[in-house]
XYZ file of C-alpha atoms in Angstrom:
732
model
C 148.820 59.127 90.519
C 152.305 57.089 90.760
C 153.492 54.323 88.824
C 152.034 51.613 91.420
C 148.797 53.120 91.743
C 148.700 52.918 88.001
C 149.815 49.415 88.363
C 146.868 48.504 90.537
C 144.204 50.311 88.396
C 145.641 48.301 86.043
C 145.206 45.325 87.333
C 141.658 46.175 88.652
C 140.827 46.909 84.834
C 142.134 43.178 84.135
C 140.025 41.370 86.812
C 137.177 43.041 85.440
C 137.922 42.250 82.004
C 137.733 38.849 83.327
C 134.718 38.906 84.886
C 132.964 40.206 82.262
C 134.246 38.093 79.813
C 132.783 34.640 81.841
C 129.370 36.339 82.360
C 128.690 37.142 78.830
C 128.124 33.121 78.351
C 125.245 33.652 81.196
C 123.715 36.532 78.680
C 123.416 34.390 75.782
C 122.922 31.743 77.294
C 118.982 31.493 75.481
C 120.605 31.641 71.891
C 122.852 28.864 72.446
C 120.859 26.471 74.639
C 122.628 23.303 72.880
C 126.162 24.340 74.265
C 124.323 23.936 77.717
C 123.957 19.994 77.809
C 127.793 19.155 77.577
C 128.747 22.498 79.364
C 130.397 20.118 82.829
C 133.139 19.584 80.236
C 133.258 22.946 78.778
C 133.331 24.368 81.436
C 136.254 22.217 83.324
C 138.383 22.580 80.095
C 137.460 26.487 80.284
C 138.529 26.763 83.929
C 142.066 24.672 83.456
C 142.576 26.826 80.184
C 142.373 29.736 82.627
C 144.370 28.504 85.592
C 147.252 27.756 83.273
C 146.923 31.589 81.874
C 146.681 33.210 85.046
C 150.076 31.086 86.535
C 151.603 33.497 83.163
C 150.312 36.490 84.730
C 153.456 38.199 86.918
C 151.325 39.708 89.583
C 151.374 36.901 92.383
C 149.505 38.853 94.761
C 146.392 38.575 93.185
C 146.370 34.763 92.214
C 144.473 33.568 94.391
C 141.722 36.032 94.981
C 141.207 36.082 91.096
C 140.903 32.232 91.079
C 138.342 32.403 93.797
C 136.345 34.493 91.554
C 136.078 32.504 88.694
C 135.759 29.488 90.224
C 132.590 31.270 91.860
C 131.581 32.194 89.061
C 131.729 28.942 86.878
C 129.596 27.708 89.678
C 127.061 30.298 89.137
C 127.455 29.528 85.449
C 126.351 25.842 86.019
C 123.412 26.928 88.340
C 122.323 28.851 85.661
C 122.218 26.501 82.771
C 119.984 24.265 85.108
C 117.631 26.850 85.794
C 117.514 27.625 81.928
C 116.782 24.220 81.077
C 114.488 23.529 83.718
C 112.758 26.850 82.682
C 112.064 25.729 79.027
C 110.912 22.349 80.384
C 107.933 24.180 82.225
C 107.335 26.611 79.532
C 106.174 23.760 77.288
C 102.114 23.263 76.383
C 100.846 20.402 78.548
C 97.732 18.934 77.343
C 94.717 18.806 79.193
C 93.950 15.016 80.476
C 97.549 14.789 80.944
C 98.219 15.251 85.049
C 100.749 17.174 84.916
C 101.117 19.728 87.374
C 100.538 23.585 86.213
C 103.705 25.416 86.311
C 101.926 29.004 87.116
C 104.302 30.972 89.230
C 106.338 32.174 86.046
C 102.962 33.668 84.670
C 102.159 35.625 87.692
C 105.264 37.019 87.680
C 104.339 38.073 84.124
C 103.278 42.635 83.878
C 100.542 43.641 82.069
C 101.533 46.199 79.665
C 98.108 47.885 80.459
C 98.511 47.592 84.110
C 98.698 50.361 86.457
C 102.102 49.514 88.072
C 103.661 49.627 84.495
C 102.019 52.755 83.739
C 103.237 54.910 86.631
C 106.840 53.132 85.895
C 106.736 54.133 82.498
C 106.019 57.591 83.926
C 109.306 57.694 85.832
C 111.273 56.257 83.296
C 110.526 58.352 80.468
C 111.513 61.438 83.039
C 114.998 59.624 83.983
C 115.051 58.928 80.026
C 114.985 62.421 79.936
C 117.350 63.886 82.594
C 119.984 61.393 81.547
C 120.179 62.824 78.118
C 120.562 65.917 80.155
C 123.421 64.888 82.345
C 125.712 63.360 79.518
C 126.665 67.109 77.456
C 128.538 67.866 81.232
C 130.818 65.492 80.337
C 131.941 67.935 77.347
C 132.903 70.480 79.616
C 135.707 68.404 81.339
C 138.684 69.866 78.771
C 139.981 73.279 80.406
C 142.328 75.712 79.542
C 145.099 76.483 81.867
C 145.530 80.175 81.842
C 148.791 80.264 83.857
C 150.423 77.361 81.725
C 148.487 78.122 78.502
C 147.860 74.307 77.689
C 144.880 72.079 77.726
C 143.945 69.841 81.334
C 140.828 68.379 82.534
C 138.508 68.981 85.585
C 138.955 66.698 88.016
C 136.014 67.585 90.292
C 133.593 67.827 87.220
C 134.577 64.131 85.971
C 133.491 62.412 89.311
C 130.189 64.412 89.458
C 129.200 63.392 85.991
C 130.236 59.521 86.013
C 128.568 59.823 89.335
C 125.481 61.009 87.958
C 125.641 58.837 85.099
C 126.039 55.982 86.916
C 122.767 56.702 89.178
C 120.328 57.231 85.784
C 121.825 53.838 84.375
C 120.331 52.179 86.927
C 117.047 53.350 86.010
C 117.507 52.014 82.348
C 118.843 48.734 83.948
C 115.529 48.688 85.459
C 113.889 49.364 82.654
C 115.333 46.376 81.017
C 114.129 44.046 83.549
C 110.823 45.031 83.261
C 110.851 44.648 79.650
C 111.997 40.834 80.505
C 108.905 40.569 82.670
C 106.380 42.454 80.295
C 103.335 40.472 78.295
C 102.255 41.764 74.929
C 99.386 41.265 73.120
C 99.821 38.495 70.391
C 99.267 40.328 67.069
C 97.423 37.020 66.026
C 94.561 37.161 68.688
C 93.452 40.743 67.944
C 90.922 39.753 65.760
C 88.534 38.072 68.136
C 88.545 41.482 70.117
C 91.133 43.223 72.560
C 93.613 40.772 72.440
C 95.399 37.831 74.143
C 98.072 38.591 77.086
C 101.050 36.413 75.714
C 102.216 35.302 79.234
C 105.091 33.066 78.204
C 108.469 33.855 79.573
C 110.343 32.755 76.119
C 108.342 34.707 73.628
C 108.482 38.211 75.466
C 112.873 37.739 76.275
C 112.720 36.752 72.405
C 110.418 39.604 71.434
C 112.476 41.942 73.732
C 115.745 40.888 72.213
C 114.640 41.455 68.616
C 113.055 44.837 69.319
C 115.283 47.416 71.422
C 117.269 45.191 73.352
C 120.383 46.394 71.305
C 119.552 49.699 71.877
C 118.941 49.616 75.328
C 122.539 47.650 75.922
C 124.414 50.635 73.612
C 122.248 52.951 76.124
C 123.433 51.822 79.504
C 126.887 50.788 78.318
C 129.456 52.605 80.652
C 131.744 53.925 78.117
C 132.363 57.644 79.659
C 132.743 56.458 82.769
C 135.627 53.557 82.319
C 137.150 56.815 80.096
C 136.999 58.760 82.778
C 137.792 56.251 86.169
C 139.799 53.468 83.950
C 141.520 55.049 80.977
C 142.697 58.385 82.162
C 144.313 57.283 85.225
C 146.330 54.666 83.070
C 147.296 56.963 80.468
C 150.866 58.546 80.830
C 151.274 61.046 77.767
C 148.866 63.015 75.873
C 145.951 62.397 78.985
C 143.656 65.985 78.123
C 143.859 65.223 74.557
C 143.255 61.490 74.333
C 140.570 61.898 77.058
C 138.892 64.748 75.004
C 138.792 62.698 71.675
C 137.389 59.381 73.590
C 134.234 61.491 75.074
C 133.468 62.901 72.303
C 132.986 59.841 70.061
C 131.802 58.165 73.111
C 129.085 60.195 74.569
C 127.905 61.448 71.158
C 127.717 57.694 69.546
C 125.789 57.041 72.997
C 123.960 60.120 72.498
C 121.502 58.820 69.703
C 120.509 55.240 71.268
C 119.860 57.027 74.449
C 117.249 59.830 72.509
C 116.405 56.783 70.147
C 114.709 54.903 73.390
C 112.820 57.938 74.635
C 110.179 58.247 71.517
C 109.092 54.437 72.155
C 108.787 54.723 75.413
C 106.820 58.241 75.521
C 104.363 56.824 72.654
C 103.890 53.646 74.903
C 102.962 55.536 78.008
C 100.288 58.304 75.462
C 99.084 54.578 74.157
C 98.384 52.942 77.580
C 97.291 55.658 80.087
C 96.528 58.489 77.011
C 98.912 61.374 79.064
C 101.568 61.703 80.577
C 100.898 64.782 82.805
C 97.550 65.086 84.265
C 97.314 68.987 83.810
C 97.680 70.764 81.139
C 99.968 73.028 82.905
C 102.310 70.458 83.137
C 102.604 68.990 79.845
C 103.648 72.916 78.516
C 106.334 72.521 81.175
C 107.654 69.323 80.059
C 107.886 70.512 76.508
C 109.495 73.942 77.375
C 112.018 71.334 79.085
C 112.734 69.765 76.471
C 113.513 72.981 74.595
C 115.521 73.857 76.868
C 117.208 70.472 76.935
C 118.249 70.725 73.397
C 119.507 74.722 74.132
C 121.799 72.534 76.861
C 123.354 69.625 74.197
C 123.926 72.873 71.932
C 125.160 75.048 74.442
C 128.048 72.145 75.696
C 128.998 70.922 72.201
C 129.198 74.862 71.205
C 131.767 74.516 74.519
C 133.983 71.656 73.359
C 134.005 72.855 69.438
C 135.278 76.554 71.505
C 138.338 74.354 72.963
C 139.073 72.820 69.965
C 139.023 76.027 68.051
C 141.534 77.346 70.587
C 143.717 74.230 70.035
C 143.990 74.738 66.487
C 145.339 78.469 66.780
C 148.343 76.815 68.940
C 148.783 74.216 66.892
C 149.195 76.248 63.708
C 151.206 79.209 65.514
C 153.357 76.005 67.158
C 154.144 74.752 63.210
C 154.825 78.177 62.187
C 157.693 78.659 64.522
C 158.733 74.789 63.916
C 158.171 73.433 67.542
C 156.342 70.284 68.460
C 152.920 71.529 69.483
C 152.205 68.237 71.460
C 154.812 68.809 73.445
C 153.617 72.184 74.879
C 149.853 72.126 74.482
C 149.250 69.575 77.500
C 150.027 70.369 80.932
C 150.662 66.667 81.998
C 154.412 67.205 80.531
C 157.312 69.152 82.553
C 157.966 70.865 79.267
C 157.054 74.640 80.161
C 158.593 77.566 78.352
C 157.925 81.172 78.436
C 158.848 81.903 74.453
C 155.637 79.633 73.633
C 153.588 80.696 76.195
C 154.478 83.813 74.603
C 154.358 82.791 71.133
C 150.490 81.314 71.785
C 149.489 84.254 73.810
C 150.861 86.969 70.758
C 149.259 84.577 67.801
C 146.066 83.616 69.209
C 144.402 86.857 70.351
C 140.867 87.013 69.260
C 139.717 89.325 65.874
C 138.157 93.064 67.358
C 134.923 93.427 65.365
C 136.910 96.716 63.397
C 139.797 93.830 62.662
C 142.762 96.107 64.280
C 144.174 93.062 65.617
C 147.675 91.702 63.863
C 146.395 88.184 64.992
C 145.439 86.096 61.533
C 143.038 83.573 63.141
C 139.406 83.969 62.945
C 137.690 82.493 65.599
C 134.544 82.835 64.211
C 130.963 81.914 66.108
C 133.317 80.775 69.036
C 134.891 84.123 69.738
C 132.145 84.933 72.797
C 133.482 81.594 74.562
C 137.238 83.144 74.364
C 136.529 86.675 75.181
C 133.979 85.577 78.314
C 137.075 83.432 78.896
C 134.659 80.753 80.047
C 136.871 78.047 78.966
C 139.759 79.148 80.774
C 139.929 76.652 84.398
C 140.075 79.317 86.703
C 136.146 79.990 85.758
C 133.286 79.187 88.005
C 131.675 76.398 86.757
C 128.040 77.579 87.291
C 128.915 80.487 85.096
C 130.442 78.690 82.465
C 127.274 76.037 82.239
C 124.500 79.237 82.232
C 126.903 81.243 79.890
C 126.933 78.240 77.203
C 123.263 77.544 77.813
C 122.048 80.729 76.931
C 124.194 80.730 73.878
C 122.581 77.379 72.897
C 118.724 79.216 73.875
C 119.198 82.265 72.303
C 120.915 80.821 68.851
C 117.998 77.892 68.751
C 115.549 80.541 68.925
C 116.628 83.355 67.024
C 117.613 80.141 64.538
C 121.170 80.993 64.117
C 120.750 84.176 62.217
C 123.747 86.188 64.401
C 126.185 83.966 63.891
C 129.244 85.135 61.950
C 130.805 82.090 60.919
C 134.935 81.772 59.406
C 135.596 79.494 56.407
C 136.256 76.742 58.782
C 134.132 73.618 57.057
C 132.766 72.057 60.618
C 131.927 75.428 62.024
C 129.756 76.196 58.968
C 127.976 72.940 59.214
C 127.391 73.158 63.026
C 125.797 76.588 62.255
C 123.844 75.038 59.566
C 122.509 72.552 62.395
C 121.458 74.702 64.445
C 119.653 76.778 62.153
C 117.421 73.601 60.781
C 117.472 72.053 64.224
C 116.588 75.344 65.782
C 113.498 75.848 63.618
C 112.187 72.500 63.895
C 112.110 72.306 68.051
C 110.947 75.931 67.995
C 107.596 74.416 65.761
C 107.663 71.877 68.069
C 107.564 73.939 70.985
C 104.678 76.641 69.658
C 102.638 74.027 68.919
C 102.618 71.649 72.010
C 102.765 74.852 74.021
C 99.997 76.207 71.669
C 98.298 72.702 72.367
C 98.340 72.875 75.772
C 97.294 75.929 76.865
C 94.397 75.890 74.679
C 93.192 73.077 76.494
C 92.859 74.952 79.524
C 90.582 77.884 77.691
C 88.609 75.594 75.238
C 86.096 75.569 77.492
C 86.092 79.436 77.954
C 86.048 79.989 74.132
C 83.033 77.547 73.346
C 81.115 79.511 75.691
C 82.257 82.768 74.352
C 80.761 80.839 70.854
C 77.469 80.459 72.020
C 77.209 84.203 74.120
C 78.163 85.158 70.448
C 75.498 82.686 69.009
C 73.042 83.760 71.131
C 73.121 87.595 71.125
C 73.326 86.925 67.105
C 69.886 84.829 67.151
C 67.963 87.289 69.685
C 69.042 90.114 67.287
C 67.791 88.466 64.586
C 64.814 87.505 66.219
C 64.010 91.231 67.721
C 63.813 89.339 71.128
C 62.420 92.504 74.136
C 65.494 93.727 76.018
C 63.751 91.935 79.272
C 64.367 88.513 77.596
C 67.232 89.228 76.334
C 68.817 89.725 80.450
C 66.664 86.084 81.175
C 68.526 84.297 78.450
C 72.189 85.747 79.237
C 71.397 85.630 83.125
C 70.711 81.519 82.542
C 73.361 81.240 80.404
C 75.298 82.617 82.877
C 74.378 80.705 85.396
C 74.789 77.647 83.979
C 78.231 78.543 83.106
C 78.978 78.892 87.288
C 77.360 75.633 88.238
C 79.463 73.243 85.919
C 81.891 75.049 83.783
C 80.433 74.091 80.240
C 80.391 70.096 81.346
C 77.561 68.898 79.992
C 76.827 66.831 83.064
C 74.338 64.463 81.713
C 76.397 63.739 78.555
C 79.251 62.686 80.563
C 77.380 60.569 83.066
C 74.924 58.512 80.388
C 78.719 57.723 78.867
C 79.628 55.812 82.113
C 78.724 52.041 82.279
C 75.590 51.200 83.767
C 76.622 49.838 87.290
C 78.918 53.131 87.914
C 75.672 55.166 86.205
C 73.225 54.198 89.150
C 75.806 54.201 91.740
C 76.374 58.028 90.844
C 72.442 58.429 90.677
C 71.470 56.675 93.707
C 74.059 58.899 95.501
C 72.442 62.449 94.024
C 69.197 61.670 94.081
C 67.897 59.059 96.178
C 67.850 60.769 99.179
C 65.313 63.372 97.110
C 63.256 60.339 96.112
C 62.479 59.011 99.848
C 61.170 62.314 100.512
C 57.861 61.385 98.888
C 56.085 58.995 100.953
C 55.022 56.696 98.488
C 58.367 55.893 97.199
C 60.274 55.781 100.565
C 57.952 52.396 101.101
C 58.940 51.110 97.558
C 61.939 48.393 96.511
C 65.167 49.639 95.910
C 64.711 48.433 92.155
C 62.363 50.406 91.327
C 63.891 53.421 92.787
C 67.206 52.826 91.109
C 64.902 52.941 87.980
C 63.807 56.436 88.869
C 67.167 57.348 89.721
C 68.298 56.748 86.071
C 65.477 58.944 84.552
C 66.154 62.076 86.652
C 67.861 64.803 85.102
C 69.640 67.656 86.365
C 67.548 71.338 85.774
C 68.802 74.695 86.631
C 66.466 77.639 87.115
C 66.799 81.225 87.804
C 65.628 83.491 89.859
C 62.280 84.631 89.080
C 61.773 81.702 86.897
C 58.046 79.610 86.714
C 58.593 76.122 86.857
C 54.800 75.079 86.566
C 51.694 77.384 86.448
C 48.128 76.701 88.014
C 46.192 75.245 85.219
C 48.510 73.871 83.164
C 49.185 70.058 82.569
C 51.721 68.628 85.013
C 54.869 67.037 82.637
C 57.265 66.406 85.661
C 58.460 66.134 89.127
C 60.811 68.558 90.379
C 63.259 67.328 93.518
C 64.797 70.481 94.784
C 68.835 69.794 95.208
C 69.564 74.045 96.182
C 67.483 76.947 96.298
C 63.791 78.331 97.271
C 61.385 78.287 95.576
C 57.472 79.938 96.218
C 54.200 77.743 95.438
C 50.891 79.552 95.118
C 47.333 78.805 94.626
C 44.079 80.193 94.178
C 41.661 77.165 94.355
C 40.761 77.351 90.881
C 40.616 81.346 90.410
C 38.425 81.412 93.394
C 37.710 85.316 94.529
C 39.854 86.091 97.788
C 41.126 82.905 98.033
C 45.349 82.684 98.296
C 47.430 80.316 99.945
C 51.444 80.216 99.574
C 54.255 78.696 101.307
C 57.633 77.795 100.703
C 59.657 74.992 99.028
C 63.384 74.519 100.253
C 66.516 71.950 99.641
C 64.805 68.450 99.771
C 61.139 69.580 98.890
C 59.486 68.314 95.817
C 56.580 69.654 93.873
C 54.242 68.058 90.967
C 53.098 65.387 92.919
C 50.102 65.053 91.025
C 51.771 62.898 88.531
C 51.759 60.023 91.090
C 48.328 59.028 91.176
C 48.534 59.501 87.441
C 51.786 57.343 86.350
C 50.734 54.644 88.614
C 47.103 53.872 87.940
C 46.682 51.953 84.676
C 43.747 52.783 83.286
C 44.668 56.752 84.033
C 43.734 58.537 80.534
C 46.521 60.187 78.253
C 45.933 63.622 79.300
C 48.383 64.611 81.996
C 47.091 66.115 85.154
C 46.234 69.787 85.778
C 48.665 71.495 88.150
C 46.387 73.105 91.137
C 49.307 75.625 92.400
C 51.641 77.967 90.985
C 55.585 77.404 91.858
C 58.042 80.019 91.142
C 61.451 80.055 91.827
C 62.354 82.863 94.672
C 66.263 82.602 94.006
C 68.603 80.948 91.903
C 67.412 76.510 91.934
C 69.266 73.122 90.996
C 67.334 70.570 90.514
C 66.699 67.013 89.093
C 63.467 66.848 87.049
C 61.508 63.129 86.575
C 59.106 63.509 83.421
C 55.801 62.337 82.913
C 56.547 60.030 80.272
C 59.541 58.573 82.228
C 57.329 57.997 85.446
C 54.633 56.491 83.041
C 57.226 54.265 81.788
C 58.993 53.128 84.936
C 55.275 52.125 86.122
C 54.487 49.921 83.229
C 58.050 48.589 83.112
C 57.194 47.517 86.895
C 53.626 46.926 86.660
C 54.391 43.620 89.295
C 53.894 46.781 91.908
C 50.395 47.048 91.844
C 50.058 43.176 91.601
C 52.264 42.826 94.735
C 49.752 45.873 96.681
C 46.900 44.301 94.873
C 47.875 40.982 96.328
C 48.499 41.998 99.670
C 45.093 43.242 100.437
C 43.745 40.491 98.764
C 44.743 37.923 101.462
C 44.170 40.378 104.017
C 40.900 40.335 103.216
C 40.831 36.673 102.560
C 42.313 36.106 106.261
C 39.899 38.262 107.917
C 36.739 36.202 106.357
C 38.381 33.073 107.564
C 38.998 34.614 111.246
C 34.951 35.461 110.952
C 33.867 32.493 109.589
C 35.689 30.359 112.308
C 33.920 32.642 114.852
C 30.641 32.088 113.451
C 31.510 28.152 113.603
C 32.430 28.284 117.042
C 29.238 30.129 118.601
C 26.871 28.024 117.197
C 28.685 25.032 119.047
C 28.476 26.923 122.024
C 25.027 27.831 122.147
C 24.078 24.069 120.823
C 26.083 23.293 124.225
C 24.189 25.721 126.138
C 20.613 24.676 125.186
C 21.373 20.691 125.973
C 22.643 21.613 129.334
C 19.438 24.157 130.200
C 17.301 20.794 129.030
C 18.913 18.901 131.198
C 18.716 20.939 134.285
C 14.847 21.652 133.617
C 13.807 18.165 134.898
C 16.158 17.858 138.119
C 15.120 21.415 139.627
C 14.097 24.682 139.636
C 17.743 26.654 140.160
C 20.156 26.524 137.057
C 23.042 24.132 137.957
C 27.131 25.142 138.099
C 26.949 24.022 134.548
C 24.418 25.641 133.293
C 25.888 28.911 134.572
C 29.234 28.248 132.576
C 28.072 27.979 129.894
C 25.570 31.392 129.757
C 29.154 32.849 130.376
C 30.980 31.530 127.690
C 27.973 32.249 125.694
C 28.028 35.969 126.508
C 31.343 35.992 126.191
C 31.358 34.474 122.491
C 28.382 37.050 122.115
C 30.183 40.014 122.872
C 33.151 39.498 120.895
C 30.971 38.510 117.649
C 29.511 42.123 117.974
C 32.718 43.472 118.192
C 33.762 41.454 114.880
C 30.630 42.782 113.410
C 31.411 46.111 114.139
C 34.957 45.832 112.597
C 33.284 44.207 109.337
C 31.017 47.212 109.166
C 34.412 49.632 109.268
C 35.767 47.473 106.796
C 33.036 47.515 104.476
C 33.544 51.596 104.677
C 37.242 51.223 103.653
C 36.360 48.938 101.167
C 36.208 51.602 98.227
C 39.640 52.585 98.887
C 40.680 49.869 98.802
C 43.318 49.622 95.196
C 41.609 47.698 92.296
C 42.853 44.309 90.691
C 45.321 45.351 87.889
C 43.700 44.605 84.274
C 44.970 41.490 82.920
C 48.596 41.251 80.797
C 47.180 41.077 77.093
C 49.633 38.657 75.552
C 47.631 38.409 72.136
C 48.381 42.045 71.190
C 50.971 42.897 68.800
C 53.228 45.264 71.846
C 53.629 41.863 73.376
């Protein structure tokens, strides 16, 4: 870059610095509110002072543009101060009775820390923070050694790539800061009343965040390496590689600490709100392995930088012994190039072999592999350089630095000690986390193995026959195949009541409506029955119920086939059988027993034997549960009896009305006949009409009597009136 280009870059840096200086009051405007009350006078004074300062600049070409920019900034700061004042006024608490309008717009934009949107973005922020930490060590690979001239220079392409990647991931840091200013928090003073109250006051949120992690976040996103690469390096004229190397080392290491510190609180927040970072155990194991590889990458990059520094130490020592100015020969940005110096450095800074037969007096220690493989040379491809250093870091972290042969250089020994301790800690964490995540995938299998072992020990202790043992093993195996060790009933029981009801309705309602009596019942009673159903499993050749045994459950078949057989009480020569399939049921003897309030406590006796033909998955409604539902919904019996009672009363009313109309018609007919007897011997037209009407009513009366006789026959089939509830008993 020529001198004109350097001056142009310097003016751009000056302009950017002026803009930053004028933007700083806007960032700290919430802390210095008193200054905003007379901001107009101060801003006008600062503008005049800045204009007088701009007149002293030599670059007259840039004066109008800078003034326009500063005027725009001043106007934006004035508008920002007015917004802050209005915001502070709106954030004050108004009494309930004052009719002032509520400022609900700012509160509607506050994010819930446990909301799904923020939980998803927090996971994204954790991943991007980890990747951003992996980008920073790329700046350590920028210094390279020119093999042809034996001097230090910088990799220009890597400078641009590392700066662009870091800037891209810093945008997520900035977005995280914006989210922090809009994320509410639970007030500690309100947690005694339960879950806690979400604070929506922006001023309180801002103050809490500034006093906690704001400084760390600002230090994390400061573009110091980008400024060094894109601004400082082009403006330097002498010793550019050395200054750039030192600045990048100090700034990257200095910012590496706050960038690492920010990951742990964010990770804790994600695990606290959502419980997990990854949905599957394999993803969690891969995440921990990636963190270990990230540490290996950082250690390898720093080892590369120290390897370059060890080469420079050898050069300084050789040139100092030859009474030559080392700063003039070690940098590639100077024109001082002497073959004598190159020959001196090549002969003095050779690598000591393992047998020690060379004449070099400089020991590179643990940095010798980097120099032997020429990874520090500018001619080496970056991918080769990167993977070689990554492998060195991974190998020594895994081996805890046991193979490191150091020299007597103090910083080298400290670096080796750090590798040993850091590798021990990381390797322990990796093994522990990997074991935890991988065991979570096999914990059900291990529980099943322990249950089988306990069952085998118990069967051996009780000396059960082999056929019973085989049936127990087959049942446990079938149960594992169906639910993979998950206790379905326990899982459903722990859910909320409405969700549990909807699940049971989805699974069992269609099965219940297969029963004709259940199909006409109301939804409330069906929901209560669905809630009482329990999943059961039967293996092949298992008896659900035997003929003559008490029926203690109704079974609703979901999958499988069963055979039902009966001998009609053991009668000789009588046998009847059928097959039950999915959607059928058995144990319907419990219906009349449970719905009858006067039934005895003895369970009904089964009239048939039910045996499974294949593996069966079903739901069971126990006798006690059915009796409980019938007693709780006792009004169903009253509804049935009431409907029948109203129907009988209506029929009596119709019968009495018909009898009354017949008597009236008979009376009118008698009157008509008496009036016509004296006049003529032939019946008149009126007498004929009355006679026909009377005959029709008589026929209808005969039909009504026939229906009444039929109703008397059906009367014993009508439900009896339920027993009146006793409110004086102790149960009530």
